[in-house]
Coordinates of C-alpha atoms and ligand atoms in Angstrom, one line a residue:
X6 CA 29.0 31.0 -12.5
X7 CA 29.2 27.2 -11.9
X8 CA 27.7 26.8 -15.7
X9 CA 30.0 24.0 -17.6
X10 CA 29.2 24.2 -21.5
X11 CA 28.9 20.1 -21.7
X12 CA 30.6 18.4 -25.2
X13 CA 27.0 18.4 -26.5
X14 CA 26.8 21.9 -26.4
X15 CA 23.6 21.9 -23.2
X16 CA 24.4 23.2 -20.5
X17 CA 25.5 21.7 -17.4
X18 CA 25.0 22.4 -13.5
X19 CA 27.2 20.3 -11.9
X20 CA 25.6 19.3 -8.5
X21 CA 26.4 17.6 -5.8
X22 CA 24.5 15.3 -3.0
X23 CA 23.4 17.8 -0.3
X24 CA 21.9 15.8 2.3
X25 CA 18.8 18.1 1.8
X26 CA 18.2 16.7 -1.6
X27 CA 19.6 12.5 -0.4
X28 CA 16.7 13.1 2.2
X29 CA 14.0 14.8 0.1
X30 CA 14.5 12.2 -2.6
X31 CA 14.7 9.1 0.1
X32 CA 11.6 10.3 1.9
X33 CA 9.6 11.0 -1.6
X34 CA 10.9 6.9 -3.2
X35 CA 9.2 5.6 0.0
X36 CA 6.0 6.1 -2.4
X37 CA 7.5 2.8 -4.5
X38 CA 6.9 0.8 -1.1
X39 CA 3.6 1.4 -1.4
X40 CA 3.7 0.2 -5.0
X41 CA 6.3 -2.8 -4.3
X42 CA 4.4 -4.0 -1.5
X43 CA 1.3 -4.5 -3.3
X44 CA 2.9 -6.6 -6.2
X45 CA 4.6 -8.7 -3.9
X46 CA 1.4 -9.3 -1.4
X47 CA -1.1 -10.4 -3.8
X48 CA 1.1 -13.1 -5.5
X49 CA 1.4 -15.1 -1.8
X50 CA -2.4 -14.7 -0.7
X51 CA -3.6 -15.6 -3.5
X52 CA -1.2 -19.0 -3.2
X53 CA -2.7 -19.7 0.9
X54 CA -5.8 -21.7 1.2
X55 CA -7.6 -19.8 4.2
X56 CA -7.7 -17.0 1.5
X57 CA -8.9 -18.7 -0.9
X58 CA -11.4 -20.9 0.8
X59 CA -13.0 -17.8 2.4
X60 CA -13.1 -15.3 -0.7
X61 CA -12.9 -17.2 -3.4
X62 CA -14.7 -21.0 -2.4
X63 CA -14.8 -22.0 -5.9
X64 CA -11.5 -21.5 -7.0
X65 CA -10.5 -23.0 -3.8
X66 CA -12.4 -26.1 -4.2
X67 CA -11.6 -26.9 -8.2
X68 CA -7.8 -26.4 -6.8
X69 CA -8.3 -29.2 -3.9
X70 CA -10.5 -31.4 -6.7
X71 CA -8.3 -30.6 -9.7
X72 CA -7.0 -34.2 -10.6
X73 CA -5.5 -32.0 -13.6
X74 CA -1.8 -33.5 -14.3
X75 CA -1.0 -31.1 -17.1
X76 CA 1.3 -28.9 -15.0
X77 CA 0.7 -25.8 -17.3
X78 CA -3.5 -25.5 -16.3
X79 CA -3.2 -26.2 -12.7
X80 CA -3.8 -22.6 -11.8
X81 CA -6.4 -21.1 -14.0
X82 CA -9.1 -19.0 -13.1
X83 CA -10.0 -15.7 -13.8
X84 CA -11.9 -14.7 -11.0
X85 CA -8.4 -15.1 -8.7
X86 CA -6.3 -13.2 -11.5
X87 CA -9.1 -10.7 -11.6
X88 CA -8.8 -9.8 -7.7
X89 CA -4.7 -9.4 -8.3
X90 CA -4.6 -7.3 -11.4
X91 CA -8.0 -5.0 -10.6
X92 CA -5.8 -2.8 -8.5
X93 CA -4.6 -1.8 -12.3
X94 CA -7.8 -0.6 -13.5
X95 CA -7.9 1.6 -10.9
X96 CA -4.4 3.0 -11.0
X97 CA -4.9 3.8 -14.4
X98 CA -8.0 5.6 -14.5
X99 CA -6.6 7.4 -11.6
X100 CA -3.6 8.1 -13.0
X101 CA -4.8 11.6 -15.2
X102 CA -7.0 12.6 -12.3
X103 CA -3.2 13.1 -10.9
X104 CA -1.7 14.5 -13.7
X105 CA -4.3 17.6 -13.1
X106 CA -3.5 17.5 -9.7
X107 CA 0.2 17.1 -9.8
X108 CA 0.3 19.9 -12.2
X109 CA -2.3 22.3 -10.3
X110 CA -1.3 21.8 -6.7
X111 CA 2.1 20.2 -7.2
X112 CA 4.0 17.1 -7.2
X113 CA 3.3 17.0 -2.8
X114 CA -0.1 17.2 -2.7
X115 CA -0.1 14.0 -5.8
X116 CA 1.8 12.0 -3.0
X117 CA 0.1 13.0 -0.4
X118 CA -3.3 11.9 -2.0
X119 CA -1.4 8.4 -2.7
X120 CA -0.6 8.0 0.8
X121 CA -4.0 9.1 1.8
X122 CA -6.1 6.4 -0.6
X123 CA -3.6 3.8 0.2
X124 CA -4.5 4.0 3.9
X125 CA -7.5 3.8 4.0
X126 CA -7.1 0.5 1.3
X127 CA -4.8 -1.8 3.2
X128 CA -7.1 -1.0 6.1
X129 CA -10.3 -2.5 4.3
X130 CA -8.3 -4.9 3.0
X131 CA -6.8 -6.3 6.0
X132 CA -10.2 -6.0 7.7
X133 CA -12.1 -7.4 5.0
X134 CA -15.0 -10.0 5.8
X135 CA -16.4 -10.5 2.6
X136 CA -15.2 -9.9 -1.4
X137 CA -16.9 -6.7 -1.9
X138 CA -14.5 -5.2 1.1
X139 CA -11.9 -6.7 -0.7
X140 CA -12.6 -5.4 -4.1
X141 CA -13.2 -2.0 -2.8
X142 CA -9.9 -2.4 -1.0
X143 CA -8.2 -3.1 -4.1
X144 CA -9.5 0.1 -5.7
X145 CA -8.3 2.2 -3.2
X146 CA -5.1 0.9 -3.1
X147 CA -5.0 1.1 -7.1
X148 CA -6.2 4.6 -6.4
X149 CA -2.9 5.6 -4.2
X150 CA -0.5 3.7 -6.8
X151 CA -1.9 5.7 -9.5
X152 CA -0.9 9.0 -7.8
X153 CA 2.3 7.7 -6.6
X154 CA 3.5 6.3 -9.4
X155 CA 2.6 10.0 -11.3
X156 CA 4.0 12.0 -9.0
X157 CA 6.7 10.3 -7.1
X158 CA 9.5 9.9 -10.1
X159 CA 8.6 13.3 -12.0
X160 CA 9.1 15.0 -7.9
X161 CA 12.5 12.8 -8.0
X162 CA 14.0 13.6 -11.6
X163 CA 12.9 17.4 -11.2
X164 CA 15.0 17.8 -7.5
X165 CA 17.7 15.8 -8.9
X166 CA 20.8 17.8 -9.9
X167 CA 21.5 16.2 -14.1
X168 CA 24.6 14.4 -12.9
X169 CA 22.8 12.4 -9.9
X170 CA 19.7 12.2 -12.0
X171 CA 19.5 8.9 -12.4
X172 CA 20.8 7.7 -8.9
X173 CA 18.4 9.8 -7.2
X174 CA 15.5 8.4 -9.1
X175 CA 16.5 4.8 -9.1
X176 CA 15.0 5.3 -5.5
X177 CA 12.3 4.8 -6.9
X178 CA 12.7 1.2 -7.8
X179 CA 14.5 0.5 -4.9
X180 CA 12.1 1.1 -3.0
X181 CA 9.8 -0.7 -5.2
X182 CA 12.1 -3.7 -4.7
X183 CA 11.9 -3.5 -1.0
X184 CA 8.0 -3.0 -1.0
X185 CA 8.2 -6.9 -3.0
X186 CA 10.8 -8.2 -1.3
X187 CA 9.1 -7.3 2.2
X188 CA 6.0 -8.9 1.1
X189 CA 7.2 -11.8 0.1
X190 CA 9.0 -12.1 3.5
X191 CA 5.5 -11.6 5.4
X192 CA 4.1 -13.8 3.2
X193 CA 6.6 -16.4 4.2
X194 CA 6.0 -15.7 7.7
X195 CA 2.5 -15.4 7.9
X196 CA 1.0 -18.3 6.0
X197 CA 1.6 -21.0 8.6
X198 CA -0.5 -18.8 11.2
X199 CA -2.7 -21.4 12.9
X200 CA -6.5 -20.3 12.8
X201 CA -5.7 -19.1 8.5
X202 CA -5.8 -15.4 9.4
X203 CA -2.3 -14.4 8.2
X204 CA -3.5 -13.1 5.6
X205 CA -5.1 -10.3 7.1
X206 CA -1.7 -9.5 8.6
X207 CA -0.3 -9.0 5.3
X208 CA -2.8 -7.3 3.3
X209 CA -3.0 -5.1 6.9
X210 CA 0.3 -4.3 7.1
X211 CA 0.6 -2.1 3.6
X212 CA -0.9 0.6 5.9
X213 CA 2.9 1.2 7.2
X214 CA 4.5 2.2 3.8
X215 CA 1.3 3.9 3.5
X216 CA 2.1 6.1 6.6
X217 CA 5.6 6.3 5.7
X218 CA 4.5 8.4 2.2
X219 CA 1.3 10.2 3.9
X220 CA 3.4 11.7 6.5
X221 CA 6.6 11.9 4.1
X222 CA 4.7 13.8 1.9
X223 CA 3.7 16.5 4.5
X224 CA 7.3 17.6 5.6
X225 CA 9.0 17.5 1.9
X226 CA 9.1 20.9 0.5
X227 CA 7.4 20.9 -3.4
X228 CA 10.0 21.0 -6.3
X229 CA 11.3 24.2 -7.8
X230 CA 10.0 23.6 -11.0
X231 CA 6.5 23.1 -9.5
X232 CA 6.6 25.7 -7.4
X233 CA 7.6 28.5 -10.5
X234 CA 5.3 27.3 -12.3
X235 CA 2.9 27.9 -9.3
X236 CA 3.9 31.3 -9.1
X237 CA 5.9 30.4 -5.7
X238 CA 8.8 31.9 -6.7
X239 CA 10.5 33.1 -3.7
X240 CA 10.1 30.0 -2.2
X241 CA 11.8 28.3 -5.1
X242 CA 14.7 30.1 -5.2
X243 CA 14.6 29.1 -1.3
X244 CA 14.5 25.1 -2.0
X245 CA 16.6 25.1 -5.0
X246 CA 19.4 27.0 -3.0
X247 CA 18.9 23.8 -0.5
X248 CA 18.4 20.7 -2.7
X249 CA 21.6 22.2 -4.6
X250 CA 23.4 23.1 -1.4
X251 CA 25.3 27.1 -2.7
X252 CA 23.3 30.1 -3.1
X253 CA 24.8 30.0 -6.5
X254 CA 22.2 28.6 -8.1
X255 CA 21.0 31.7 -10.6
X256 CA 21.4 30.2 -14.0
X257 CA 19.6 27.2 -13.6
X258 CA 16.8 29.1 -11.8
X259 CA 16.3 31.0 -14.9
X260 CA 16.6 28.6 -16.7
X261 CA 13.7 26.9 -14.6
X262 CA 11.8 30.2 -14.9
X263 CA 12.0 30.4 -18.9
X264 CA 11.1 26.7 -19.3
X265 CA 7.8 27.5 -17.0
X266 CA 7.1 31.0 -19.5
X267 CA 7.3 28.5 -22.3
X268 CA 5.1 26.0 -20.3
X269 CA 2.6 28.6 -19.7
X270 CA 1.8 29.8 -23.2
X271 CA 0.8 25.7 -23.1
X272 CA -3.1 25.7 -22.4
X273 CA -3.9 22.4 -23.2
X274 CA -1.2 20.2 -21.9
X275 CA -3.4 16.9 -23.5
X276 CA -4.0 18.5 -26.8
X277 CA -0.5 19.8 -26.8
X278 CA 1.6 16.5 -26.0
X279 CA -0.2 15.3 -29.7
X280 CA 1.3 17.9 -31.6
X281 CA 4.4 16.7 -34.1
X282 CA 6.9 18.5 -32.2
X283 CA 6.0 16.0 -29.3
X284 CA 6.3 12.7 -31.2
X285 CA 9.5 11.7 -29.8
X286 CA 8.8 12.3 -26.2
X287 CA 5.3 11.0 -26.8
X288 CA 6.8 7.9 -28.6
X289 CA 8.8 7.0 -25.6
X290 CA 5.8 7.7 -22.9
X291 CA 4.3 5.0 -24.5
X292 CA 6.7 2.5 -25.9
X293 CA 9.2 2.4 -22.8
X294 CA 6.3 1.5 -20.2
X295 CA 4.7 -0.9 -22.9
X296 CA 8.2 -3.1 -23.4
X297 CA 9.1 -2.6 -19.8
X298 CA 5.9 -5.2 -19.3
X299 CA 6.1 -7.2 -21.8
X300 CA 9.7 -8.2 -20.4
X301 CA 7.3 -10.4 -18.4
X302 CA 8.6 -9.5 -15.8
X303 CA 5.3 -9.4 -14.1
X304 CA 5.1 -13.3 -14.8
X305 CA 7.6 -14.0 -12.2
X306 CA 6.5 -11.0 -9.6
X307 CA 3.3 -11.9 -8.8
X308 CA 2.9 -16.1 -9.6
X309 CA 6.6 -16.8 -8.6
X310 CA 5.0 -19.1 -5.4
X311 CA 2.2 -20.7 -8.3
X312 CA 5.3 -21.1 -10.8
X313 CA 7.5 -22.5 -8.5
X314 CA 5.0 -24.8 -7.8
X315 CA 4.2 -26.0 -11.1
X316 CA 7.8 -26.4 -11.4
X317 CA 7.5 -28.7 -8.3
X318 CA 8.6 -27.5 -5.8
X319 CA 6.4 -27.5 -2.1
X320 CA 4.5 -25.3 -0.8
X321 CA 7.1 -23.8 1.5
X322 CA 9.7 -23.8 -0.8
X323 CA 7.5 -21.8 -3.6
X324 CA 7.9 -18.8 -1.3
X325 CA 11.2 -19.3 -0.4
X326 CA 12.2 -19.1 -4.5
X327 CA 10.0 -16.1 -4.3
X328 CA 12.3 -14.6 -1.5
X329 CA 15.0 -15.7 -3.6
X330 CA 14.0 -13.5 -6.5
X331 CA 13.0 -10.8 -4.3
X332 CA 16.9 -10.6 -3.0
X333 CA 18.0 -10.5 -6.2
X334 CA 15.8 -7.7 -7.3
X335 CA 16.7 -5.5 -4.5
X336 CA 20.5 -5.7 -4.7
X337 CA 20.9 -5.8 -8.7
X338 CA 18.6 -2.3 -8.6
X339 CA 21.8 -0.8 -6.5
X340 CA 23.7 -2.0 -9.5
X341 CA 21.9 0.3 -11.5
X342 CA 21.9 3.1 -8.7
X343 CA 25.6 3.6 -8.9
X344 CA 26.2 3.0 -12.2
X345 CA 23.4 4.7 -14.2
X346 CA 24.7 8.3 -14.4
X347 CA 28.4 6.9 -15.8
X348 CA 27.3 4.4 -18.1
X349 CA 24.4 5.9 -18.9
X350 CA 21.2 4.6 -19.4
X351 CA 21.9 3.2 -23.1
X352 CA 23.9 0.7 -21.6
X353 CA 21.9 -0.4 -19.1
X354 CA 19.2 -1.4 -21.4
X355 CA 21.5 -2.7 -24.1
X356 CA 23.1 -4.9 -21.8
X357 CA 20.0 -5.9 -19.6
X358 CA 17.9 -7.2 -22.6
X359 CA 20.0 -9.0 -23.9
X360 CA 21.0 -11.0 -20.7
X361 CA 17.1 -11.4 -20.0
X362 CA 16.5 -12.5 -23.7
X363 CA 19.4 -15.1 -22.9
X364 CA 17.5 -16.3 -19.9
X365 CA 14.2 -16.8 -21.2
X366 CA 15.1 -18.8 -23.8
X367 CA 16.9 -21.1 -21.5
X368 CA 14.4 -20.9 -19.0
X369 CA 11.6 -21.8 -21.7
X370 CA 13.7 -24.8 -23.1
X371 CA 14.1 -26.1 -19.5
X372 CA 10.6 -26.2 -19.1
X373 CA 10.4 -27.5 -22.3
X374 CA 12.5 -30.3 -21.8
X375 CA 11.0 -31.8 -18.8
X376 CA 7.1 -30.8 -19.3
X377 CA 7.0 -31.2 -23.3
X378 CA 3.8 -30.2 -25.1
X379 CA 1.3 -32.6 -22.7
X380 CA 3.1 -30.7 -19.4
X381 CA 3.0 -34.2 -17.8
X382 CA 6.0 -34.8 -15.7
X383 CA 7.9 -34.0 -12.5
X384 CA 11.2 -31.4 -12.6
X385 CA 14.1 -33.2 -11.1
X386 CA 16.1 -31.5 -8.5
X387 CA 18.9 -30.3 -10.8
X388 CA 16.6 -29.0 -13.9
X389 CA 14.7 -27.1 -10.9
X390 CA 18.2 -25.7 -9.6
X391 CA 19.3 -24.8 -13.0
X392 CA 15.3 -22.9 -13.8
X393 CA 15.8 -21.1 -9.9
X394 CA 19.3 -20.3 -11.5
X395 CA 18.4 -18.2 -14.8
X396 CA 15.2 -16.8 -13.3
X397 CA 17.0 -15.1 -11.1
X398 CA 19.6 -14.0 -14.1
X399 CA 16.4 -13.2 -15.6
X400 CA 15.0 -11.1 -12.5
X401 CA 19.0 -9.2 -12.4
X402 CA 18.8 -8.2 -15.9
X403 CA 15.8 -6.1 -15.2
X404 CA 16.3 -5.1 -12.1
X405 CA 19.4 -3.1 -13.9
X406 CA 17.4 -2.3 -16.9
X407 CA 13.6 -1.9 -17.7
X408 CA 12.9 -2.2 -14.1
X409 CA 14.3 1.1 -13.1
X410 CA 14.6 3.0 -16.5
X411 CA 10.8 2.5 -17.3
X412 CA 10.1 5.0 -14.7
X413 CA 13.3 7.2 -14.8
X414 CA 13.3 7.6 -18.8
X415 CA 9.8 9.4 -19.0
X416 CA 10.3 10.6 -16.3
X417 CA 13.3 13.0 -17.7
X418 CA 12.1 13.4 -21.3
X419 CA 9.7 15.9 -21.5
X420 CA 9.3 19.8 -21.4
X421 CA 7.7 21.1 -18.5
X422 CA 4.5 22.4 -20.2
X423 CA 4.1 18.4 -21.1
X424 CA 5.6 16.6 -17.9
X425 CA 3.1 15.8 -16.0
X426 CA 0.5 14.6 -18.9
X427 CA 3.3 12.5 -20.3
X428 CA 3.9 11.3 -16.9
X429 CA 0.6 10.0 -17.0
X430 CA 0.3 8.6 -20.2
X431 CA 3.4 6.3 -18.8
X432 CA 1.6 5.4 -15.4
X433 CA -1.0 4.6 -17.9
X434 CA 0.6 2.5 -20.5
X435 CA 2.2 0.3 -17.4
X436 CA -0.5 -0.5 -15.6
X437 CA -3.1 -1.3 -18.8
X438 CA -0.2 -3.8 -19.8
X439 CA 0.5 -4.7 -16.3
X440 CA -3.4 -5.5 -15.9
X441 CA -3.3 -7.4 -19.4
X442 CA -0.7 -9.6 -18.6
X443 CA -1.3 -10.4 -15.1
X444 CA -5.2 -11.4 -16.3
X445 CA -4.0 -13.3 -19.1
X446 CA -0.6 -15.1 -17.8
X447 CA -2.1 -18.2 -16.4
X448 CA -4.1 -18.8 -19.2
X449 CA -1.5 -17.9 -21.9
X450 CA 0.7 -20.8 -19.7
X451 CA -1.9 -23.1 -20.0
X452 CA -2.5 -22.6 -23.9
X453 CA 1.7 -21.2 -25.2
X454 CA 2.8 -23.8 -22.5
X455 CA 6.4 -23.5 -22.5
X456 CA 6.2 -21.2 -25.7
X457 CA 5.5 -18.3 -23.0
X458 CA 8.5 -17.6 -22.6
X459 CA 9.7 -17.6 -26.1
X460 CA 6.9 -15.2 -26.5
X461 CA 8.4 -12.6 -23.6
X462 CA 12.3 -13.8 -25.5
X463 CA 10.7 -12.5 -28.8
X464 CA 9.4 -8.9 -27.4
X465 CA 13.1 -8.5 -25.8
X466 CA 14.9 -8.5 -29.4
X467 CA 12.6 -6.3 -30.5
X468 CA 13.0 -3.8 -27.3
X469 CA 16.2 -3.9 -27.2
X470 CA 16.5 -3.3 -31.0
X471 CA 14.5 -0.2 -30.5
X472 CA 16.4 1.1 -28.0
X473 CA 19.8 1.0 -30.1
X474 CA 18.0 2.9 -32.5
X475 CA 15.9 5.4 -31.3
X476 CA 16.4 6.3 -27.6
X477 CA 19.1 9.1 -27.1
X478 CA 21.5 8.9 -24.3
X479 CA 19.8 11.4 -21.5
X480 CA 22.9 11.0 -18.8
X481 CA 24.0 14.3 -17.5
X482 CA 21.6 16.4 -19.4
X483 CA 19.7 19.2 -17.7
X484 CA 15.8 18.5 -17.3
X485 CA 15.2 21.9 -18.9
X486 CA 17.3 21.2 -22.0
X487 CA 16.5 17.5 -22.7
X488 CA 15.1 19.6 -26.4
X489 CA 18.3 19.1 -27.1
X490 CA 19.2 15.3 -26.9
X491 CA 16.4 14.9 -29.7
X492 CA 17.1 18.1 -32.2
X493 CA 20.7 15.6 -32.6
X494 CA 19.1 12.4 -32.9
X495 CA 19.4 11.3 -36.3
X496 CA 15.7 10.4 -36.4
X497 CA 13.8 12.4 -33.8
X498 CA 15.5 15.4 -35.4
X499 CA 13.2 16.1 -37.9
X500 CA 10.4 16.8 -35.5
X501 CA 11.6 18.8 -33.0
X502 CA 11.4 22.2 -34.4
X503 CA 14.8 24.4 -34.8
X504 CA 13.2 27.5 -34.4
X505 CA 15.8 29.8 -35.7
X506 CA 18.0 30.7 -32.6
X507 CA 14.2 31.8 -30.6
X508 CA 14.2 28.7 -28.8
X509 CA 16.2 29.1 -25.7
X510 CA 16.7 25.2 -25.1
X511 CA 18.5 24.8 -28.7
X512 CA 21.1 27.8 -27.7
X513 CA 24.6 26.0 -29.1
X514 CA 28.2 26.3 -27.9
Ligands
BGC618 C1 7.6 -2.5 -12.7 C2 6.7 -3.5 -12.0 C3 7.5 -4.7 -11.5 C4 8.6 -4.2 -10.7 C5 9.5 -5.4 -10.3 C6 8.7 -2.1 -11.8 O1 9.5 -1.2 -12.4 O2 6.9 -1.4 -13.1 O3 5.7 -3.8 -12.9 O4 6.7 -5.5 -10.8 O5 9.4 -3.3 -11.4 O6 10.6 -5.0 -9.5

């Protein structure tokens, strides 16, 4: 019973929101705090000069000297960028450490370890007295992101009934959006602290999203699919009854159970996710993470405060515009929450690219227009409104788009035998890109000047172009029988294999 045969021919298990599963899922995003936070912190210490003048003297000093008038070179140095983005190294070494553990001891335990790391980070960090505290800080808290960002949206999609899929995940990135947006607000507040240690408030404080996950991760039950694949079974059936809130739940247990048979046979879960049949899923670990950064979107999260001062505005006013942003972030992601399981996620992107395309190019020519080629000038008041204006346009369109869908998409892909390697090929790909571009922003600015953002413009035509080519729609379909969605893609078809009626996930109408 309670089995709908969908118009594609998969099956469907229509769910609804138990408050079992709205809490699970609320209490398991919290991990995107701890990711959100972080990206929003660094971008405002890294802009306050008791920071820099104790950490980072040099930097500090060529800023107060720098008679430079070319707006575009005010900022760079790669010893500063290098104490933002190292976090990303270490996420992304850590990242398959979790795939193993995510897969071995289940998707809790991943968080758990997240929360764990990222305690003892902010702590270091906010008591740090010299850089190698602070460095060593920044690892840990890499370390934590890494599993988080691993474990947290596979946990989310796989307790997700298909229909709230997408809602449920999008958590995620709200949360995410909340970690920033509370950053920059602690920023704001802290950096006028007489005696310059505001700073240590705010690198400090990540220790409460930390808790929030560590603790979190201790009362949620694992998912079903993990615990099957465990050999928990008893205790599956037990949560699955709960998340989906009617004992009638027997078809899409088996289901779960004869994905996880298939997933055992699977030995070599790294070896495995290179095999042909794999491509597409493989194709879309990588490429969804790789665009979702070269969006840029990075550019504006963590040197909003340096751009908005290059753009001339004060030094008060830089964070405000980054508070600005930060709103905006937060409440187009709820956009996305409600309507990313009707339109699907197709949509979404389609319409999201091309509304950020629109806005870089106007924000590039802007630039352009009062900065030139030398990037000697002043921005008048209105130019500065009208930049302010279609960043945030800019920041809307992803918070719809590539912000939430580059984790919910591989997320929801793959097979269980592959999920939680693909998961971390994902975590991967975004933070090596994330790391790249955060290194090299300031001194792309200086060099592609206003160009930049024709660059970022350039990469969203080509997304965007993939995406209405070769990304099938994934709305509504059951994690279990995604197989489907690419055996009728008119591309990705010819890899997945048909194998004559054997392959439980192909079963037709
Ligand atoms: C991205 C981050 C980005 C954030 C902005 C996330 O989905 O992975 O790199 O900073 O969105 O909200």
């Amino acid at each position: 019973g309670g089995v709908v045969i969908s118009s594609s021919g998969g099956k469907v298990y229509p769910g609804h929101m138990t408050a079992f599963v709205f809490f699970s899922c609320l209490v398991a995003s919290s991990g995107g705090l701890i990711f959100g936070y972080d990206i929003g912190i660094s971008g405002g210490v890294t802009s306050m000069d008791s920071f820099l003048s104790e950490f980072f003297p040099s930097v500090y000093a060529q800023a107060k000297a720098n008679k430079e008038k070319n707006q575009y070179c005010k900022f760079d140095s790669q010893l500063l960028t290098l104490f933002t983005s190292s976090l990303y190294l270490a996420a992304l070494a850590t990242s398959f450490l979790a795939a193993s553990v995510t897969r071995i001891f289940g998707r809790k335990w991943s968080m758990f370890c997240g929360g764990i790391t990222f305690l003892a980070g902010s702590a270091l960090n906010g008591a740090a007295t010299n850089v190698m505290m602070l460095i060593l800080g920044r690892i840990l808290l890499g370390i934590g992101v890494g599993f988080a960002n691993q474990s947290v949206p596979l946990y989310l999609s796989e307790m997700a009934p298909a229909n709230l899929r997408g809602m449920l995940n999008i958590g995620f990135q709200l949360m995410t959006t909340i970690g920033i947006l509370s950053a920059n607000l602690i920023n704001y507040a802290t950096v006028s602290i007489e005696g310059g240690w505001g700073w240590r408030i705010g690198l400090g404080l990540a220790g409460v999203p930390a808790l929030i996950i560590t603790l979190g991760a201790l009362a949620l039950p694992d998912t079903p699919n993990s615990l099957i694949a465990r050999g928990y079974t008893a205790e599956a059936k037990k949560v699955l009854v709960k998340v989906r809130g009617t004992s009638d739940v027997h078809d899409e247990y088996d289901d779960m159970v004869a994905a996880s048979e298939e997933a055992k046979a699977i030995e070599h879960p790294w070896r495995n996710i290179l095999e042909r049949k794999y491509r597409p899923q493989l194709t879309i670990a990588v490429l969804i993470p790789f665009f979702q950064q070269l969006t840029g979107i990075n550019v504006i999260m963590f040197y909003a405060p340096v751009l908005f001062l290059t753009i001339g505005f004060g030094g008060d006013a830089s964070l405000m515009s980054a508070v600005i942003t930060g709103l905006v972030n937060m409440f187009a992601t709820i956009i996305s929450i409600v309507s990313v399981d009707r339109l699907g996620r197709r949509a979404l992107f389609l319409q999201g690219g091309t509304q950020m395309f629109v806005s870089q190019i106007v924000v590039g020519t802007l630039i352009a227009l009062q900065f030139g080629t030398t990037g000697e000038g002043e921005m008048s008041r209105t130019y500065a409104m009208l930049l302010v204006l279609f960043i945030c346009l800019y920041v809307a369109g992803f918070a719809w788009s590539w912000g939430p869908l580059g984790w919910l998409v591989p997320s929801e892909v793959f097979a269980l035998e592959i999920r939680s390697a693909g998961q971390s090929i994902a975590v991967c790909v975004n933070m090596t890109l994330t790391f790249i571009i955060g290194q090299a922003f300031l001194t792309m600015l200086c060099h592609l000047k206003f160009g930049l953002f024709y660059f970022f413009a350039a990469w969203m035509v080509i997304m965007t172009t993939f995406i209405a080519l070769f990304l099938p729609e994934t709305k509504g379909v059951p994690i279990d029988e995604m197989n489907l969605v690419w055996s009728r893609h008119w591309f990705w078809s010819k890899y997945v294999v048909q194998a004559g009626g054997s392959n439980r996930r192909t079963h037709g109408v």
